[in-house]
Coordinates of C-alpha atoms in Angstrom, one line a residue:
M238 CA 185.6 140.3 166.1
K239 CA 182.7 140.4 168.4
R240 CA 179.4 139.3 166.8
N241 CA 176.2 141.3 167.6
M242 CA 173.4 139.0 168.9
M243 CA 169.9 139.9 167.4
G244 CA 166.5 138.8 169.0
F245 CA 164.0 139.4 171.7
T246 CA 165.2 140.1 175.2
L247 CA 163.5 138.4 178.0
V248 CA 161.7 141.6 178.9
E249 CA 160.4 142.1 175.4
L250 CA 159.3 138.5 175.2
S251 CA 157.4 138.9 178.5
V252 CA 155.7 142.0 177.2
V253 CA 154.6 140.2 174.0
L254 CA 153.2 137.2 176.0
L255 CA 151.4 139.6 178.4
A256 CA 149.8 141.3 175.4
L257 CA 148.8 138.0 173.9
G258 CA 147.4 136.9 177.2
L259 CA 145.2 140.0 177.3
I260 CA 144.1 139.9 173.6
L261 CA 143.4 136.2 173.1
P262 CA 140.8 135.8 175.8
A263 CA 139.0 138.8 174.6
A264 CA 139.2 137.5 171.0
V265 CA 137.9 134.1 172.1
I266 CA 135.0 135.7 174.0
F267 CA 134.2 137.9 171.0
W268 CA 134.3 134.9 168.7
Q269 CA 132.1 132.9 171.0
L270 CA 129.6 135.8 171.1
Q271 CA 129.6 136.1 167.4
E272 CA 129.3 132.4 166.8
R273 CA 126.5 132.1 169.4
Q274 CA 124.7 134.9 167.6
R275 CA 125.1 133.2 164.3
V276 CA 124.0 129.8 165.7
T277 CA 121.0 131.4 167.4
T278 CA 119.9 133.2 164.3
V279 CA 120.1 130.0 162.3
Q280 CA 118.2 128.0 164.9
M281 CA 115.5 130.6 165.4
D282 CA 115.1 130.8 161.6
S283 CA 114.8 127.0 161.5
Q284 CA 112.3 127.1 164.4
Q285 CA 110.2 129.7 162.7
Q286 CA 110.1 127.7 159.5
A287 CA 109.1 124.6 161.5
R288 CA 106.4 126.6 163.2
D289 CA 105.0 127.8 159.9
A290 CA 105.1 124.3 158.5
L291 CA 103.2 123.0 161.6
L292 CA 100.4 125.6 161.0
G293 CA 100.3 124.7 157.3
F294 CA 100.0 121.0 158.2
L295 CA 97.2 121.9 160.7
H296 CA 95.2 123.8 158.0
A297 CA 95.6 120.9 155.6
N298 CA 95.0 118.0 157.9
Y299 CA 93.0 119.5 160.8
R300 CA 95.5 118.3 163.3
L301 CA 99.1 118.9 164.3
P302 CA 101.7 116.3 163.3
C303 CA 103.0 113.7 165.7
P304 CA 106.6 114.0 166.8
A305 CA 109.2 112.0 165.0
A306 CA 111.0 109.2 166.9
D307 CA 114.4 110.3 165.6
T308 CA 116.1 112.9 163.4
A309 CA 115.0 111.0 160.3
G310 CA 111.9 113.3 160.4
V311 CA 108.9 110.9 159.9
E312 CA 106.1 111.3 162.4
A313 CA 105.4 108.4 164.7
C314 CA 102.2 108.8 166.6
V315 CA 102.6 105.9 169.0
E316 CA 105.4 105.1 171.4
G317 CA 104.9 101.6 172.6
T318 CA 101.2 101.5 173.4
D319 CA 100.9 105.2 174.4
P320 CA 100.6 108.3 172.3
R321 CA 103.9 109.9 171.5
Q322 CA 104.0 113.4 172.9
V323 CA 107.7 114.3 172.6
G324 CA 110.3 113.6 170.0
Y325 CA 111.8 115.5 167.1
V326 CA 110.3 117.8 164.5
P327 CA 108.9 115.5 161.7
W328 CA 110.6 117.6 158.9
R329 CA 110.0 115.0 156.2
T330 CA 106.3 114.7 157.0
L331 CA 106.1 118.5 157.0
G332 CA 107.9 118.7 153.7
L333 CA 110.7 121.0 155.1
P334 CA 113.7 121.3 152.8
R335 CA 116.1 121.8 155.7
P336 CA 117.2 118.5 157.4
E337 CA 118.7 120.5 160.3
A338 CA 115.1 121.0 161.5
G339 CA 115.2 117.3 162.4
A340 CA 117.6 118.3 165.3
L341 CA 114.9 120.3 166.9
R342 CA 112.9 118.7 169.7
Y343 CA 109.2 118.9 169.4
G344 CA 106.3 118.3 171.7
V345 CA 102.5 118.3 171.0
F346 CA 99.5 118.4 173.4
R347 CA 97.7 115.1 173.5
Q348 CA 94.7 114.4 175.8
A349 CA 92.3 112.0 174.2
S350 CA 88.8 111.3 175.4
A351 CA 87.2 108.0 174.4
A352 CA 83.9 108.8 176.1
T353 CA 82.8 111.9 174.3
A354 CA 84.2 113.5 171.1
H355 CA 83.5 117.1 172.1
E356 CA 85.8 116.6 175.1
D357 CA 88.7 115.2 173.1
R358 CA 91.8 117.4 173.2
D359 CA 94.3 115.3 171.3
L360 CA 95.7 117.9 168.9
A361 CA 97.6 115.2 166.9
V362 CA 94.3 113.4 165.9
A363 CA 91.8 114.6 163.4
R364 CA 88.4 113.9 165.0
D365 CA 84.9 115.2 164.5
R366 CA 84.4 116.9 167.9
M367 CA 81.9 119.6 166.9
N368 CA 78.4 118.1 167.5
P369 CA 76.3 121.0 168.7
L370 CA 73.2 120.8 170.8
R371 CA 70.2 121.4 168.6
V372 CA 66.4 121.7 169.1
R373 CA 64.7 119.6 166.4
T374 CA 62.9 121.3 163.6
P375 CA 59.2 120.4 163.2
F376 CA 58.6 117.5 160.8
P377 CA 56.4 117.0 158.8
V378 CA 55.9 120.6 157.5
P379 CA 53.0 122.3 159.3
R380 CA 49.9 123.1 157.2
N381 CA 47.5 126.0 157.4
N382 CA 44.5 124.1 158.7
D383 CA 41.7 125.9 160.5
A384 CA 41.8 125.6 164.3
P385 CA 42.2 123.3 166.1
N386 CA 45.2 122.9 163.8
D387 CA 46.5 119.3 164.2
E388 CA 49.4 120.0 161.9
A389 CA 50.7 123.2 163.6
P390 CA 54.3 123.2 164.7
P391 CA 54.9 121.5 168.0
I392 CA 55.4 123.6 171.1
P393 CA 59.2 124.4 171.6
T394 CA 60.7 122.6 174.5
A395 CA 64.1 122.8 176.2
T396 CA 65.0 119.3 175.2
A397 CA 68.0 119.3 172.9
T398 CA 70.1 116.6 171.4
L399 CA 73.6 116.3 169.9
L400 CA 73.4 117.1 166.2
G401 CA 75.9 114.5 165.0
V402 CA 77.6 114.7 161.6
T403 CA 75.8 116.6 159.0
Y404 CA 78.6 116.4 156.4
S405 CA 78.0 113.9 153.6
G406 CA 81.5 113.9 152.1
D407 CA 80.3 115.7 149.0
D408 CA 81.1 119.4 148.8
T409 CA 78.4 120.1 146.3
A410 CA 75.7 118.5 148.5
P411 CA 77.1 118.7 152.1
L412 CA 74.0 117.6 154.0
N413 CA 74.1 114.0 155.0
A414 CA 71.2 112.0 153.7
A415 CA 71.6 109.6 156.6
C416 CA 70.3 112.3 159.0
N417 CA 66.9 111.4 160.5
L418 CA 65.0 113.7 162.9
S419 CA 63.5 110.7 164.7
Q420 CA 67.0 109.5 165.8
N421 CA 69.0 110.6 168.7
P422 CA 71.4 112.1 167.6
P423 CA 69.5 112.9 164.3
C424 CA 72.7 112.5 162.3
P425 CA 75.4 109.8 162.6
L426 CA 78.6 110.3 164.5
G427 CA 82.1 109.6 163.5
V428 CA 82.2 110.4 159.8
A429 CA 85.8 111.3 158.8
G430 CA 84.7 113.6 156.1
A431 CA 83.0 115.9 158.7
V432 CA 86.3 116.9 160.3
N433 CA 87.3 120.5 159.7
L434 CA 89.1 123.4 161.4
I435 CA 86.2 124.0 163.8
D436 CA 87.0 120.6 165.4
V437 CA 90.5 121.8 166.1
C438 CA 89.1 125.1 167.5
L439 CA 86.8 123.2 169.8
A440 CA 89.8 121.1 171.1
L441 CA 91.9 124.3 171.6
N442 CA 89.0 126.0 173.4
T443 CA 88.3 123.2 175.9
A444 CA 92.0 122.6 176.5
S445 CA 92.6 126.3 177.2
Q446 CA 90.2 126.2 180.1
T447 CA 93.0 124.6 182.2
L448 CA 96.0 126.9 182.6
T449 CA 98.0 124.5 184.6
A450 CA 99.0 121.5 182.5
P451 CA 97.4 118.3 183.7
A452 CA 99.8 115.5 184.7
G453 CA 101.1 113.6 181.7
T454 CA 100.3 116.4 179.2
L455 CA 102.5 118.8 177.4
G456 CA 103.7 121.8 179.5
T457 CA 106.5 124.3 180.0
N458 CA 108.1 125.3 183.3
M459 CA 106.9 128.8 184.1
R460 CA 108.3 129.9 187.5
G461 CA 108.0 126.5 189.0
A462 CA 104.5 125.8 187.5
R463 CA 103.7 123.7 184.5
R464 CA 101.7 125.7 182.0
S465 CA 99.7 124.0 179.2
V466 CA 100.9 124.6 175.6
A467 CA 99.7 123.3 172.3
F468 CA 103.1 122.6 171.0
V469 CA 106.8 123.2 171.7
I470 CA 109.9 123.5 169.5
A471 CA 113.2 123.5 171.3
A472 CA 116.6 124.1 169.8
A473 CA 119.9 123.2 171.4
G474 CA 122.3 126.0 172.0
M475 CA 125.8 126.2 170.5
L476 CA 127.4 124.4 173.5
D477 CA 126.5 121.6 175.9
A478 CA 126.2 124.2 178.6
D479 CA 125.4 121.9 181.5
G480 CA 128.1 119.5 180.5
D481 CA 126.0 116.4 180.8
G482 CA 127.0 115.1 177.4
R483 CA 123.7 116.0 175.7
A484 CA 123.1 118.9 173.4
F485 CA 120.0 120.0 175.1
D486 CA 120.0 121.5 178.6
G487 CA 117.7 121.5 181.6
A488 CA 114.2 120.1 181.1
N489 CA 114.5 120.1 177.4
A490 CA 117.0 117.2 177.6
A491 CA 114.8 115.2 180.0
A492 CA 111.4 115.8 178.3
S493 CA 109.7 112.6 177.3
S494 CA 106.2 111.3 176.4
A495 CA 105.9 110.1 180.0
D496 CA 106.9 113.5 181.4
P497 CA 106.4 116.0 178.5
T498 CA 107.8 119.1 180.2
F499 CA 110.1 121.7 178.5
D500 CA 111.6 124.9 179.8
A501 CA 109.6 128.0 179.1
P502 CA 110.4 130.3 176.2
G503 CA 112.6 133.2 177.3
T504 CA 114.5 131.2 179.9
V505 CA 117.6 133.2 180.7
V506 CA 120.9 132.0 179.1
T507 CA 123.4 131.0 181.8
S508 CA 126.6 129.1 182.1
T509 CA 124.6 125.9 182.3
Y510 CA 121.7 126.7 179.9
D511 CA 121.7 128.0 176.3
D512 CA 118.7 126.4 174.7
I513 CA 116.1 128.3 172.7
V514 CA 112.4 127.3 173.2
M515 CA 109.5 128.4 171.0
S516 CA 106.0 127.4 172.0
A517 CA 102.3 128.3 171.4
S518 CA 99.6 128.2 174.0
H519 CA 96.2 126.9 173.3
A520 CA 94.8 130.4 173.6
E521 CA 97.4 131.8 171.3
L522 CA 96.8 129.2 168.6
F523 CA 93.0 129.7 169.1
S524 CA 93.4 133.4 168.3
E525 CA 95.8 132.8 165.4
L526 CA 93.3 130.5 163.7
H527 CA 90.5 133.1 164.2
C528 CA 88.5 130.5 166.1
G529 CA 86.5 132.9 168.2
A530 CA 84.1 134.1 165.7
A531 CA 83.8 130.8 163.8
L532 CA 83.3 128.7 166.9
S533 CA 80.8 131.2 168.3
A534 CA 78.8 131.2 165.1
I535 CA 78.8 127.5 164.4
S536 CA 78.1 126.4 168.0
H537 CA 75.7 129.2 169.1
A538 CA 74.6 131.8 166.5
H539 CA 73.5 129.5 163.7
F540 CA 71.6 127.2 166.1
N541 CA 70.1 130.1 168.1
A542 CA 68.8 131.6 164.8
A543 CA 67.3 128.2 163.8
T544 CA 65.6 127.9 167.3
G545 CA 64.4 131.5 167.1
A546 CA 62.9 130.9 163.7
F547 CA 61.2 127.8 165.1
V548 CA 59.8 129.7 168.0
L549 CA 58.6 132.5 165.7
E550 CA 56.9 129.9 163.5
R551 CA 55.0 128.5 166.4
A552 CA 54.0 131.9 167.6
L553 CA 52.6 132.9 164.2
Y554 CA 50.6 129.7 164.1
D555 CA 49.2 130.3 167.6
Y556 CA 48.3 133.9 166.6
R557 CA 46.5 132.5 163.5
D558 CA 44.5 130.2 165.7
Q559 CA 43.5 133.3 167.8
L560 CA 42.4 134.9 164.5
F561 CA 40.3 131.8 163.8
V562 CA 38.7 132.2 167.2
A563 CA 38.0 135.9 166.3
V564 CA 36.3 134.7 163.1
K565 CA 34.1 132.4 165.2
L566 CA 33.3 135.2 167.6
A567 CA 32.3 137.4 164.6
E568 CA 30.1 134.7 163.3
S569 CA 28.4 134.5 166.7
D570 CA 28.0 138.3 166.7
V571 CA 26.2 138.0 163.3
A572 CA 24.0 135.3 164.6
A573 CA 23.2 137.4 167.7
A574 CA 22.5 140.4 165.5
T575 CA 20.2 138.3 163.3
A576 CA 18.3 137.1 166.3
G577 CA 18.0 140.8 167.5
L578 CA 16.7 141.8 164.1
A579 CA 14.1 139.0 164.3
G580 CA 13.2 140.1 167.8
G581 CA 12.9 143.7 166.6
A582 CA 10.6 142.7 163.8
A583 CA 8.4 140.7 166.2
S584 CA 8.3 143.8 168.5
V585 CA 7.1 146.0 165.7
A586 CA 4.4 143.4 164.8
D587 CA 3.3 143.2 168.4
A588 CA 3.2 147.0 168.7
A589 CA 1.0 147.1 165.5
K590 CA -1.3 144.5 167.0
E591 CA -1.6 146.6 170.2
M592 CA -2.5 149.7 168.1
L593 CA -5.3 147.8 166.4
S594 CA -6.6 146.5 169.7
A595 CA -6.4 150.0 171.3
T596 CA -8.3 151.5 168.3
A597 CA -11.1 149.0 168.6
D598 CA -11.4 149.5 172.4
T599 CA -11.5 153.3 171.9
T600 CA -14.3 153.0 169.3
M601 CA -16.4 150.7 171.4
S602 CA -16.0 152.7 174.5
A603 CA -17.0 156.0 172.8
G604 CA -13.5 157.4 173.3
A605 CA -13.1 156.4 176.9
R606 CA -9.9 154.4 176.2
A607 CA -8.3 156.8 173.8
V608 CA -5.2 156.8 175.9
Q609 CA -4.5 153.3 174.8
I610 CA -3.9 154.5 171.3
G611 CA -1.2 156.9 172.5
L612 CA 0.5 154.1 174.4
A613 CA 0.2 151.8 171.4
A614 CA 1.7 154.4 169.1
A615 CA 4.7 154.9 171.6
G616 CA 5.1 151.1 171.5
I617 CA 5.3 151.1 167.7
V618 CA 8.0 153.9 167.8
A619 CA 10.0 152.0 170.4
A620 CA 9.8 148.8 168.4
A621 CA 10.8 150.6 165.2
V622 CA 13.9 152.1 166.9
G623 CA 14.8 148.6 168.2
L624 CA 14.4 147.2 164.8
A625 CA 16.7 149.9 163.3
A626 CA 19.3 149.2 166.0
A627 CA 19.1 145.5 165.2
V628 CA 19.6 146.2 161.5
Y629 CA 22.7 148.3 162.3
A630 CA 24.0 145.6 164.6
E631 CA 23.5 143.1 161.8
I632 CA 25.4 145.2 159.3
D633 CA 28.2 145.8 161.8
A634 CA 28.5 142.2 162.7
I635 CA 28.6 141.1 159.0
A636 CA 31.4 143.7 158.4
S637 CA 33.3 142.5 161.4
L638 CA 33.0 138.9 160.2
L639 CA 34.2 139.8 156.7
E640 CA 37.2 141.7 158.2
A641 CA 38.1 138.8 160.6
E642 CA 37.9 136.4 157.7
R643 CA 40.1 138.7 155.5
V644 CA 42.8 139.0 158.3
H645 CA 42.7 135.3 159.0
D646 CA 43.1 134.4 155.4
E647 CA 45.9 136.9 154.8
F648 CA 47.7 135.8 157.9
A649 CA 47.7 132.2 156.6
D650 CA 50.2 133.4 154.0
R651 CA 52.5 134.7 156.8
T652 CA 52.4 131.4 158.6
T653 CA 53.3 129.6 155.4
A654 CA 56.2 132.0 155.0
A655 CA 57.2 131.4 158.6
T656 CA 57.3 127.7 158.0
E657 CA 59.4 128.2 154.8
L658 CA 61.7 130.5 156.7
S659 CA 62.2 128.2 159.6
T660 CA 62.9 125.3 157.3
S661 CA 65.4 127.4 155.3
V662 CA 67.2 128.7 158.4
N663 CA 67.4 125.2 159.8
R664 CA 68.8 123.9 156.5
N665 CA 71.4 126.7 156.4
T666 CA 72.3 125.9 160.0
L667 CA 72.9 122.3 159.1
T668 CA 74.9 123.3 156.0
A669 CA 77.0 125.7 158.0
D670 CA 77.8 122.9 160.5
A671 CA 78.6 120.5 157.6
I672 CA 81.1 122.8 155.9
G673 CA 82.5 124.3 159.2
H674 CA 81.4 127.9 158.7

């Protein structure tokens, strides 16, 4: 009996293998796309959490954290003898609950200045950079003496000096008792308690003035040019796309403290590159921290207001001195009117004497000199009119003197108020600088 053989024929087997050959690559590609999407989502979420933690650290410590030397996640600010600019996200220092953040590469902009604090751009160092130029407020307090007023405010000059640290370390009494207007600067420099977010804003502002990253400072490759950035967070893609045995590809793998250069965010994914880069420029971080209004106020508006109050104070004292001169002129007018009044009285007396003389001459000459009496009478009338004018001038001069004295005395209250206003505005300016508002 012949047995029937069951199974695939060679043709059927070929068809199955062909179908598998078509389906499997597509399935593998689909799996890779799905897995890459999943990994990308996880990495971007981790990057965003790290970015939020960096900003929280910045608000709390007035600096960005230094990179970690390894994936253990503890910041290490020095690499050998130089500042560490590139490493890994310091997730332990930041208090992140996700250790996978330690696999992210991290770079921070560091450009220190040992010469002047306001030019320091090391974002990983908390430093008192904000020491505005300030015209000194008059001291001691001016007094309302009559002119010449030796205790009037000094004439404003263009000479300015660095303010220094106004913060005392005590939030309830922020002004530093060590400030002395006779010093230059009037307040001490380098007090740690004076550091605040304004100092970070100043560093971001000065660093953003240079678009191209200076040699040796953090930057990203943007179409062949290195652009300055405040910080970079780089995540390795799913694969070692360039096949060099390192998880990171391109410039992200080679970035170091000696050459802190990363690839730019949005770099196209290719067969040799699949990293994800997140960065923040100095201008972007400046805007995010709302530095514009704060820095403008603390470095310009407050001190301009204080200088304006000082100039107004001096102007009021100068005007009061002019009023004092007006009082003296009024006193001179009174004296002149008194002299005119005395002269008028003398003229009346002289005219009366001439009348008596003319009357005697007319009597002795049997009326031949009668005309002298008429002339003498006219002289008496003229002298009387002059005397009346002198009386009016005296009354007017006295009234003017009283008015000048009244205005002068009333304006003294305004100069006192100007002094108090100038002192108050200056104190508010120092307080605003001390607390960073």
